[in-house]
XYZ file of C-alpha atoms in Angstrom:
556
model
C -90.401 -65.016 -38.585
C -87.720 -67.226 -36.572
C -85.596 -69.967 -38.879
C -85.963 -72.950 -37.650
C -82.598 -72.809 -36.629
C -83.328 -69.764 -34.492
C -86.074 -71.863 -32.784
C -84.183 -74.920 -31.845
C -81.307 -72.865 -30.362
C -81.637 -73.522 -26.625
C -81.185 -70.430 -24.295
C -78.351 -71.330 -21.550
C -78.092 -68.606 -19.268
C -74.979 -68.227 -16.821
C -75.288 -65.363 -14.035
C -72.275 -63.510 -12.455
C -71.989 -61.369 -9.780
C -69.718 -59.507 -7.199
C -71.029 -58.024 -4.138
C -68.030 -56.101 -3.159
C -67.691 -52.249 -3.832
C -68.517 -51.417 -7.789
C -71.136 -54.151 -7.251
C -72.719 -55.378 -10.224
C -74.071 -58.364 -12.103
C -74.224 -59.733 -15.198
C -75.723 -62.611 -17.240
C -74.589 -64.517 -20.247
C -77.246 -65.978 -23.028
C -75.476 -68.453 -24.909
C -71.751 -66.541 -23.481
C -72.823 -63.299 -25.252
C -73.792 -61.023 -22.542
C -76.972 -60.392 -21.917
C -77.007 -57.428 -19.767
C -74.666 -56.078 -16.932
C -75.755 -53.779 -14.157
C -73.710 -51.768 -11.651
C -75.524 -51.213 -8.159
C -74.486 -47.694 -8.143
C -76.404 -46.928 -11.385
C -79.206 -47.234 -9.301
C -78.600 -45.767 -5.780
C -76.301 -43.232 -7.505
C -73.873 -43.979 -4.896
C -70.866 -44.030 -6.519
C -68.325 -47.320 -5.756
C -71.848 -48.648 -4.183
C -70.471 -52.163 -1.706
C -74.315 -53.422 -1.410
C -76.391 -56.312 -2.770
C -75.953 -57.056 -5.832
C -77.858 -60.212 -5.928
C -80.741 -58.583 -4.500
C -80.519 -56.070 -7.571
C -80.250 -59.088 -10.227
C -83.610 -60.914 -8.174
C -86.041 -57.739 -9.656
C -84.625 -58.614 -13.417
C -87.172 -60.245 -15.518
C -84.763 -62.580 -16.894
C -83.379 -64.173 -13.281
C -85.958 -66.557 -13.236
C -84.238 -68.705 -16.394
C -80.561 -68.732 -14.947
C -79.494 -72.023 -14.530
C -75.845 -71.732 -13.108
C -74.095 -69.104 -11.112
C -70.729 -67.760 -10.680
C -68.662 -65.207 -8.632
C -65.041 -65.026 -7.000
C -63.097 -65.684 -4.400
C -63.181 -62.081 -3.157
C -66.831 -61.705 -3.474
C -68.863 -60.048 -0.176
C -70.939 -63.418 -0.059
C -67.806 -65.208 0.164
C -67.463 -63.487 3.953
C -70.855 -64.213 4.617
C -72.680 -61.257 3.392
C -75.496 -60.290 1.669
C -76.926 -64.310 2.527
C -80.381 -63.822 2.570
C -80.035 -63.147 -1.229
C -77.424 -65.217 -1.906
C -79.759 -68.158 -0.266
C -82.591 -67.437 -2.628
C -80.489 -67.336 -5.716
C -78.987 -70.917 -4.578
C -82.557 -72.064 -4.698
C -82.963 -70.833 -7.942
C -80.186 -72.534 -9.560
C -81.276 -75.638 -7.629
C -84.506 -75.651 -9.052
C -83.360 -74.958 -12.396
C -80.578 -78.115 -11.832
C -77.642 -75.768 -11.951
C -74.355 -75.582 -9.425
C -72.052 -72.204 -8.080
C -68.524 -72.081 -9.166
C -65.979 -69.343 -7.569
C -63.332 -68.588 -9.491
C -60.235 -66.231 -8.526
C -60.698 -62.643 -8.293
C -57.566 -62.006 -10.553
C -58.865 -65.251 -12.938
C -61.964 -63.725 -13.719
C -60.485 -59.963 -13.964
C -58.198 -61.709 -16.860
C -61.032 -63.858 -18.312
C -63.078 -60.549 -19.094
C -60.013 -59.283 -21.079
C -59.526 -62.249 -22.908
C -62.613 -63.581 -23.890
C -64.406 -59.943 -24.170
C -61.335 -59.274 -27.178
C -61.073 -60.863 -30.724
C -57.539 -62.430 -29.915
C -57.040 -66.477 -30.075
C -54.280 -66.235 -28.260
C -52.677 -63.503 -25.694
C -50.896 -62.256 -23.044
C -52.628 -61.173 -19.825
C -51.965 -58.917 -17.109
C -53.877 -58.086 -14.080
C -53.379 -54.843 -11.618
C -55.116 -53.456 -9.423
C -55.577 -52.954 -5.197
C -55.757 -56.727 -4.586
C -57.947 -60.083 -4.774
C -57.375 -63.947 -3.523
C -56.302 -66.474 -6.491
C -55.193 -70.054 -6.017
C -51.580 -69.835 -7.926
C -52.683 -73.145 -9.686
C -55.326 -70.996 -11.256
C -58.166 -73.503 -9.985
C -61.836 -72.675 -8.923
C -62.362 -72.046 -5.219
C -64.242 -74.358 -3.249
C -67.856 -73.919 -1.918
C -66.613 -74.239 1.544
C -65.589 -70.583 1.128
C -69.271 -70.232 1.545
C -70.480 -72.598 3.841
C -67.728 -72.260 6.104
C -66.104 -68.858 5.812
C -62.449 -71.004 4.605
C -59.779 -69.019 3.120
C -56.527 -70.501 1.167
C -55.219 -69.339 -1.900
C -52.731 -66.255 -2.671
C -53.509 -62.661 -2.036
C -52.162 -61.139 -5.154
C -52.190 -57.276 -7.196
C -50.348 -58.304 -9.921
C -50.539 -61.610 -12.262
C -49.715 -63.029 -15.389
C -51.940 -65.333 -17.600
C -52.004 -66.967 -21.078
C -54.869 -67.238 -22.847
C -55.612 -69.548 -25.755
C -58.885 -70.567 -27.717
C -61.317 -71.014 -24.614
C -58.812 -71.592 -21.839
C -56.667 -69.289 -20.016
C -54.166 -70.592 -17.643
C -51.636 -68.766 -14.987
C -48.302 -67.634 -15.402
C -46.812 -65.808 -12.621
C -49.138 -64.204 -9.164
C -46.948 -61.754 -7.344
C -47.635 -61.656 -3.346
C -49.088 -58.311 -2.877
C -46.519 -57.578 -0.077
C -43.654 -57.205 -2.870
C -46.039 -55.027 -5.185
C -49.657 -53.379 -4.491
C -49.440 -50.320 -7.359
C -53.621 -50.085 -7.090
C -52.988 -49.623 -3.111
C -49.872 -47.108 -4.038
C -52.080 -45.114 -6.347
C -54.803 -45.244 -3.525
C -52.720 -43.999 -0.853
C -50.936 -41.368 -2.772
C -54.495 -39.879 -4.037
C -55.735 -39.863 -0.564
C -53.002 -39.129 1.575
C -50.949 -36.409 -0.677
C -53.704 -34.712 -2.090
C -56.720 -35.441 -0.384
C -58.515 -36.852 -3.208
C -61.063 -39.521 -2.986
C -60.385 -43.278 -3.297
C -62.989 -46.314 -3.723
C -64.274 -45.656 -0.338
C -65.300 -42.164 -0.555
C -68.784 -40.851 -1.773
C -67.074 -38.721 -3.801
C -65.403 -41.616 -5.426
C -62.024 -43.019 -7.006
C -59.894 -39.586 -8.361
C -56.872 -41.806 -9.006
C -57.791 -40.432 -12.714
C -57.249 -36.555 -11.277
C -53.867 -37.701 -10.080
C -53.411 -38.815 -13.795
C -54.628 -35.540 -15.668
C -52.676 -33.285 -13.244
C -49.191 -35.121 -14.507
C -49.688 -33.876 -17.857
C -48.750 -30.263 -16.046
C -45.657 -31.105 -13.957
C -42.096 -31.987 -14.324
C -41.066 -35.305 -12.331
C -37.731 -35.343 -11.703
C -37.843 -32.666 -8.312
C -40.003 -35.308 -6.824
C -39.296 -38.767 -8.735
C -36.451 -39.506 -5.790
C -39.401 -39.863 -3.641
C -41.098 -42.503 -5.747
C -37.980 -44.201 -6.872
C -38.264 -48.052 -6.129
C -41.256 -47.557 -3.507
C -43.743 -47.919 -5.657
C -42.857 -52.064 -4.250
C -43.340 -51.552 -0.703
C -46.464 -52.768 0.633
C -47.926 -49.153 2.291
C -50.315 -50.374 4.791
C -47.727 -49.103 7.497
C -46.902 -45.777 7.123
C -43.565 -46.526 8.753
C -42.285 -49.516 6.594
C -38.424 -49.158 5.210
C -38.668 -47.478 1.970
C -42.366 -46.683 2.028
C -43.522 -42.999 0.314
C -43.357 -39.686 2.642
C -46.949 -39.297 2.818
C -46.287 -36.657 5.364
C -43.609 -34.467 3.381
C -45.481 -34.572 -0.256
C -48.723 -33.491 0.994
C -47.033 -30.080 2.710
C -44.964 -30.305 -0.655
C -48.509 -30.415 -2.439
C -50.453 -27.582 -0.685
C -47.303 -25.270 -0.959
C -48.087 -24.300 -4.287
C -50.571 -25.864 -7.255
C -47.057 -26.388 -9.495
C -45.682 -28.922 -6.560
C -48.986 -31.017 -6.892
C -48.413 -31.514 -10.257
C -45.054 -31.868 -10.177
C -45.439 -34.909 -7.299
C -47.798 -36.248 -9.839
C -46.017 -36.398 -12.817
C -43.259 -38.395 -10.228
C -45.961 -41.098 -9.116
C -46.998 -41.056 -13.005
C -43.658 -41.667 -14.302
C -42.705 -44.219 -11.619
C -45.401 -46.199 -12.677
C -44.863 -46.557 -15.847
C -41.672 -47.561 -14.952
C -42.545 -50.232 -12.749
C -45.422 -51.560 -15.275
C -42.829 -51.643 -17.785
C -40.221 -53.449 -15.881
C -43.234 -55.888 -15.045
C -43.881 -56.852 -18.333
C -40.893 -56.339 -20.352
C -39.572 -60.226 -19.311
C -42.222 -61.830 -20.478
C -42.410 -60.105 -23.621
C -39.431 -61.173 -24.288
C -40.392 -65.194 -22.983
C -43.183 -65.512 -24.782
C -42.981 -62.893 -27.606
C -46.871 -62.777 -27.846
C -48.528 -60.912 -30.537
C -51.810 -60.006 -28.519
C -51.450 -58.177 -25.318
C -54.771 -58.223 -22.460
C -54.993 -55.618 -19.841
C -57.436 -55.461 -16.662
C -57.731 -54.527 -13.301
C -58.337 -51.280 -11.861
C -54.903 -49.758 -12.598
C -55.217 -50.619 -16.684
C -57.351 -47.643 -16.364
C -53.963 -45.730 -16.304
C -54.639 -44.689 -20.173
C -51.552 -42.795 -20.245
C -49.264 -45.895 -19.537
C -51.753 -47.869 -21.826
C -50.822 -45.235 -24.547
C -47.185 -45.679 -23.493
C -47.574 -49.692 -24.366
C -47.591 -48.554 -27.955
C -43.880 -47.334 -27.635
C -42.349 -49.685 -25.476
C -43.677 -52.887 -27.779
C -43.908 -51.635 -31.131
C -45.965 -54.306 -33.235
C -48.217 -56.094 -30.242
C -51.673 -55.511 -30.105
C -53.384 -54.150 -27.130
C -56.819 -55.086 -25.810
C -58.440 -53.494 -22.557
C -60.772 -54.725 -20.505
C -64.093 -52.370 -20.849
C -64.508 -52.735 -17.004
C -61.313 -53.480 -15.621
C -62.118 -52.514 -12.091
C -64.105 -54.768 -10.068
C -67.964 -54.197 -11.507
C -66.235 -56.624 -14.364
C -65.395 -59.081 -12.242
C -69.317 -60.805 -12.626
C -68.789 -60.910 -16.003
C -65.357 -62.112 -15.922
C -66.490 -65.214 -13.698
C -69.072 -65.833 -15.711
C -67.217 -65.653 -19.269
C -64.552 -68.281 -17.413
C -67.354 -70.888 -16.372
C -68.488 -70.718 -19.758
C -65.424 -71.260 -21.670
C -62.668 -72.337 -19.713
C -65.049 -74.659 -17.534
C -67.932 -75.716 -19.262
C -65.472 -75.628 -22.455
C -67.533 -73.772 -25.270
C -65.852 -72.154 -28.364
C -64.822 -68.822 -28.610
C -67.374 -66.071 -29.554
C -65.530 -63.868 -32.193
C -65.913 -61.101 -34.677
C -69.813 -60.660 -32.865
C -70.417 -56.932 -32.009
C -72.443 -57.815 -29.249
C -69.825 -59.782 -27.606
C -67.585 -56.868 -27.158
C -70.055 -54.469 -26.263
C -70.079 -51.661 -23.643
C -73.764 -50.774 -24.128
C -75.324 -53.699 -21.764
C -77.458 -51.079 -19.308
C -80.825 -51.021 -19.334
C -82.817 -49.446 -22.356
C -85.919 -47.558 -21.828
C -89.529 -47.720 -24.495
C -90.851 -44.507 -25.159
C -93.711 -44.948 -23.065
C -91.380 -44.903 -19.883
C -89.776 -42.091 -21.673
C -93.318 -39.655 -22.018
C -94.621 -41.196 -18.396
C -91.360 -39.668 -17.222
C -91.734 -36.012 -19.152
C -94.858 -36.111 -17.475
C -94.000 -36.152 -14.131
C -91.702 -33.104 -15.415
C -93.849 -31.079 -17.906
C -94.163 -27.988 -15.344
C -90.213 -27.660 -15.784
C -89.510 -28.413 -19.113
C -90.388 -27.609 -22.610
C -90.756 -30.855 -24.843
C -90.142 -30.664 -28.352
C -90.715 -33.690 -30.764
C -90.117 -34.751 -34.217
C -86.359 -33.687 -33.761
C -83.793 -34.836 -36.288
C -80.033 -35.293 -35.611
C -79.424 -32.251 -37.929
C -80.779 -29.877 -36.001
C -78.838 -31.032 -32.957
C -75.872 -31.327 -34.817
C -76.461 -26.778 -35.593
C -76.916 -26.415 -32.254
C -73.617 -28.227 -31.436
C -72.463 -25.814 -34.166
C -73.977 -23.125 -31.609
C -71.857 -23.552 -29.193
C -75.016 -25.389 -27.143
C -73.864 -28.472 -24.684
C -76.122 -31.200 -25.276
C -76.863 -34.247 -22.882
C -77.811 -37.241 -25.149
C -79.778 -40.613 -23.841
C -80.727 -43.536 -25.966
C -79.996 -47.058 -26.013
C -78.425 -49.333 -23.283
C -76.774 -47.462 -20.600
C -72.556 -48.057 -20.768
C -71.016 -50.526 -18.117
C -67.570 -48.750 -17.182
C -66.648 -45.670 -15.593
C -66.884 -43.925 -19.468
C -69.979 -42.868 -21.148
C -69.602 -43.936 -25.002
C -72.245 -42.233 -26.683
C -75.422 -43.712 -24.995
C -75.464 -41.668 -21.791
C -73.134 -38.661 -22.955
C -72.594 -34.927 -22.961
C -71.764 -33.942 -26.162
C -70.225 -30.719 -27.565
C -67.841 -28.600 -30.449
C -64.252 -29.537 -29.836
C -63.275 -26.862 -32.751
C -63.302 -23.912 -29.505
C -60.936 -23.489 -27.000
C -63.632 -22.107 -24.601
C -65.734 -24.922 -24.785
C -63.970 -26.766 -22.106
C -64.594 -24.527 -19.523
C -68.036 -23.943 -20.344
C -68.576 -27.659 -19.509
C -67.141 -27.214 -17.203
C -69.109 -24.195 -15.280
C -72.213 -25.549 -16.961
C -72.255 -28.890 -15.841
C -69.527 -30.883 -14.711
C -67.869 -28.820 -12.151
C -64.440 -30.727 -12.434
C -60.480 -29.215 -11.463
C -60.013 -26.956 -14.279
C -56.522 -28.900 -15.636
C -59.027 -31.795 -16.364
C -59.483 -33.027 -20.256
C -62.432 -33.863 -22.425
C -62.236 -36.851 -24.633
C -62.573 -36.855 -28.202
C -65.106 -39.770 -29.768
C -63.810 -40.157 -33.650
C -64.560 -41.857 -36.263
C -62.747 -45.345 -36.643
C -61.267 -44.895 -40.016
C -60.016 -41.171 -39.512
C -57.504 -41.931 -36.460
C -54.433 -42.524 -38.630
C -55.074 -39.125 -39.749
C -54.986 -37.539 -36.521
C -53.290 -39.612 -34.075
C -50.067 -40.888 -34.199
C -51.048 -44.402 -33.855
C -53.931 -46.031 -35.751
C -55.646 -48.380 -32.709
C -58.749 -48.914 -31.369
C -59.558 -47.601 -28.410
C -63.646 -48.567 -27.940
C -63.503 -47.882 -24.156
C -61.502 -44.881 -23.868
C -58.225 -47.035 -23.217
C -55.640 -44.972 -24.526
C -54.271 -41.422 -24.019
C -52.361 -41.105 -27.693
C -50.403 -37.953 -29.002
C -52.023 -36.148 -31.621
C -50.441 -35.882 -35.242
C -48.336 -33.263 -36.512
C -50.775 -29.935 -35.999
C -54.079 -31.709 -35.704
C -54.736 -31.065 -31.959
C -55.402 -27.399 -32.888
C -57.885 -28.052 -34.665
C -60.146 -29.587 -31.719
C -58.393 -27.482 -28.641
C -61.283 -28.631 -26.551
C -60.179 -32.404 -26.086
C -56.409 -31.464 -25.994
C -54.744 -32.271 -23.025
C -51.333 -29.609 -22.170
C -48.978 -32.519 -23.705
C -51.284 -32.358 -26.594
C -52.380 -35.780 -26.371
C -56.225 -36.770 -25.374
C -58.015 -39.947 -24.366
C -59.399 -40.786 -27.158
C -62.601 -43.755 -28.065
C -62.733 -44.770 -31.438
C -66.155 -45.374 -33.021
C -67.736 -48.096 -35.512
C -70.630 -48.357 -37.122
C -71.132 -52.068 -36.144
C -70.640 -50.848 -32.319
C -72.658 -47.827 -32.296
C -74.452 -47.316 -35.135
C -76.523 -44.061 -33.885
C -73.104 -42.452 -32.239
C -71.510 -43.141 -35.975
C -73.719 -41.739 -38.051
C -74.276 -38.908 -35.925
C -70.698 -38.149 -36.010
C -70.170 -38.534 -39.356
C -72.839 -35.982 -39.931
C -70.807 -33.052 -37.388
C -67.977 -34.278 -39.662
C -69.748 -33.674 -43.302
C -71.154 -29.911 -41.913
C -68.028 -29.066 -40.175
C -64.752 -31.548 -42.097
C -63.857 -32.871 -38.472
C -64.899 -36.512 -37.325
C -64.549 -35.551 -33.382
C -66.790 -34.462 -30.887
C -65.984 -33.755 -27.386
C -67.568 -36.553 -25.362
C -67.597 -36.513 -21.360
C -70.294 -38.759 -18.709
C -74.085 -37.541 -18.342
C -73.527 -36.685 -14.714
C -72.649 -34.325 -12.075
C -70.244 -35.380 -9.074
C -72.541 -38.371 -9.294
C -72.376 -42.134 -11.076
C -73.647 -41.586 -14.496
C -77.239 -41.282 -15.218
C -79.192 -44.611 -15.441
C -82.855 -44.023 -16.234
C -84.805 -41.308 -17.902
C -85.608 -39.504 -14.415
C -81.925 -39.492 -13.458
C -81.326 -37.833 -17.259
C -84.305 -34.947 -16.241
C -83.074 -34.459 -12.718
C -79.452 -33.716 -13.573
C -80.876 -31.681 -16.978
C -82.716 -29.350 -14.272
C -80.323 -28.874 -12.141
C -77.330 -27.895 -14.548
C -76.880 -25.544 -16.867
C -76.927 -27.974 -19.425
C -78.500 -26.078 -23.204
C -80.832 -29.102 -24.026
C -81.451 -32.911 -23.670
C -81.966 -35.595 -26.551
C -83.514 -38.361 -26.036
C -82.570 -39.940 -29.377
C -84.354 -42.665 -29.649
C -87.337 -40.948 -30.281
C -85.889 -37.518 -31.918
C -86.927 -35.481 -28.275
C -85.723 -32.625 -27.314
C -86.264 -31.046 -24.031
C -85.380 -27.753 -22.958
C -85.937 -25.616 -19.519
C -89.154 -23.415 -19.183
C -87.440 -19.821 -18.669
């Protein structure tokens, strides 16, 4: 039974959204979010640019939305997607709310902040680019209504955040530094990887994972200082020789990762330079990161060493699906001027997919039940032996993750004790570049005893060394500079993942398991059909839906 306190609580719900590529939506309930959906969830497109408004119209909670919020780089800002825009301005109308467009950079940095713990921070933005005003205002309607532009086109700002306001510090002009567009060009046009725009979508993090392999100095005179020339010409003074690194890059495998450990190295150079000033200003205790390019985890993990003693917080979707929530946390807070939300699990939480009932569950095996074999009444024990097997397991419970990393709820799970277990996720299911690393999930409380820095890292947002000899102890989630990517894991966060770990770690003595997306070349599996189809058409041992202790397997 509800308290009466419980009852006399009044429900104020805020919707975000961005209609851009990674569209998505989200909606706040009293500034906790309520749930957060990425359009490419759903048309497994991945990067989707569509309609997101038209998505959030078919949720059963859009009717009781009273105001609305995007940003100033929104697709309904240009005078897309109207017809849905139009209908959601009637809803807010009716329910005697208003729009309010924030910056695209503001509400990157307003995620950060007011997703973390911290009263007061730091913030930096980076990614491929966004319009802000530099005062740090809201954008006016007439964006909208008239197709008006103003404000600064920035990759790169600076913010300070305190209690429920955060303000601006510095915007750089992307034309003096565009690192998301560097990291864009150099994926594409060096080693033909895809970018935002491809169906394939963003490898940026390939580019990443091969550095780990090379040595950077042969090429680093190539990416010395140009990593601040804005590349849209390919001819600009001191731009990068697209030209020469990719016949460097498909002379021999070694020169790919060689060019990448360059542009890897470069980068952290430049982010470091960026931030090392103010540091020093404002000597801040707290440290925020979004954008697209705080999804760099190996700079992230490099953080740690340059500013001993700060605390780091990440964004859990730094790249632009976040921006619907970010608008929406800043009209709640900074505008409308309500306290903080801290210490609140749900606050911070990844998990805000949709969840599915059991019945949609067993409607869905039915539809299936001439290729599968359905087993019920399954404990986490017995998946936990047949982890011990050597079996790869696809788990599926809960709300789906919002971010490009599965945490537990949508995962592939498997041993990291066995060397061989990374390829054979590889040929089974996930078909990636060979160099590519697995992630270790561990326990919260064990990281100081096997990483050399004891941080959280909920979302995956650091790549950290390994301690002393521990890495060969899980060889499957090593990286070749024995570090991995690792996400930490509470009970209060996750309390299935937890205790599901911490049984692998009482039959085995090692709180890890090796933790990669529920997908195949595809955005990560979204409802219990997506979870069958890719099942069926990998080579994937068995699927859990955990919820409900069922196990599927394929009819042989």
């Amino acid at each position: 039974m509800k308290t009466l306190k419980e009852i006399n609580v009044k429900k104020i719900r805020i919707i975000g959204f961005h209609s851009g590529h990674d569209s998505s939506y989200g909606i706040l309930e009293n500034g906790v979010p309520l749930i957060h959906n990425e359009l490419e969830r759903f048309n497994r497109r991945k990067n989707s640019v569509g309609d997101s408004l038209n998505l959030f119209l078919k949720d059963k909670h859009s009717k009781e939305v009273k105001n609305m919020a995007t940003h100033r780089t929104c697709g309904v800002v240009n005078n897309r997607y109207m017809d849905s825009f139009n209908k959601c301005e009637e809803l807010i109308n009716k329910n005697k709310g208003k729009l309010y467009i924030t910056g695209h950079h503001q509400a990157h940095a307003a995620n950060a902040f007011f997703t973390s713990d911290f009263k007061e921070s730091l913030i930096i933005t980076i990614d491929g680019g966004g319009i802000d005003n530099e005062n740090g205002g809201l954008h006016s309607k007439s964006t909208i209504d008239k197709g008006g532009s103003g404000g600064i086109i920035t990759c790169t700002t600076f913010w300070y955040g305190k209690d429920n306001k955060i303000e601006p510090i510095k915007m750089i002009d992307k034309g003096k530094i565009n690192l998301g567009l560097d990291w864009a060009q150099c994926t594409s046009k060096i080693f033909g990887l895809g970018t935002q725009k491809d169906p394939q979508g963003d490898q940026a993090g390939t580019v990443m994972g091969m550095a780990a392999l090379g040595d950077p100095n042969k090429y680093l005179p190539h990416f010395k200082g140009k990593l601040t020339a804005n590349l849209l010409e390919n001819d600009n003074k001191g731009a990068i020789d697209f030209n020469y690194l990719n016949k460097e890059a498909n002379k021999l495998e070694q020169n790919k990762f060689d060019i990448a450990a360059a542009l890897q190295q470069e980068t952290e150079i430049v982010i470091k330079n960026l931030l090392s000033p103010l540091i020093e200003k404002y000597q801040p205790k707290n440290l925020c990161l979004s954008g697209g390019v705080s999804l760099n985890c190996v700079a992230v993990g490099k953080m740690l060493d340059w500013f001993p003693g700060i605390n780091i917080f990440c964004d859990p979707i730094p790249y632009d699906a976040g921006l619907s929530l970010g608008s929406a946390r800043y009209l709640w807070h900074h505008i409308l001027n309500n306290p903080r939300i801290y210490n609140n699990p749900k606050n911070r939480s990844p998990y805000l997919g949709c969840s599915y009932d059991k019945s949609t569950i067993s409607q869905t095996l039915d539809k299936f039940n001439s290729k599968i074999e359905i087993q019920k009444d399954i404990d986490d024990n017995y998946v936990i032996n047949e982890l011990i097997n050597k079996k790869i397991i696809a788990v599926f419970g809960g709300g789906s993750e919002s971010g490009r990393r599965a945490l537990g709820n949508r995962s592939i799970l498997a041993d990291p004790r066995h060397k061989e277990t990374k390829d054979i996720v590889n040929k089974k299911v996930k078909h990636r570049q060979w160099f590519r690393p697995f992630a270790p999930s561990i326990l919260r409380e064990d990281v100081k005893d096997w990483f050399i820095y004891d941080v959280d890292s909920p979302y995956m947002s650091f790549a950290l060394p390994f301690k002393g000899q521990k890495s060969k102890q899980v060889p499957a989630v090593t990286h070749f500079n024995n570090t991995a990517r690792l996400q930490t894991v509470k009970e209060e966060d996750n309390k299935w993942y937890y205790n599901f770990i911490k049984k692998f770690k009482n039959k085995t003595g090692v709180p890890i398991l090796l933790n990669t997306s529920f997908n195949d070349r595809e955005p990560i599996v979204e409802t219990p059909e997506h979870a069958i189809k890719c099942f069926l058409k990998t080579d994937l041992d068995y699927l859990y839906f955990r919820d409900y202790n069922i196990l599927i397997n394929k009819i042989k």
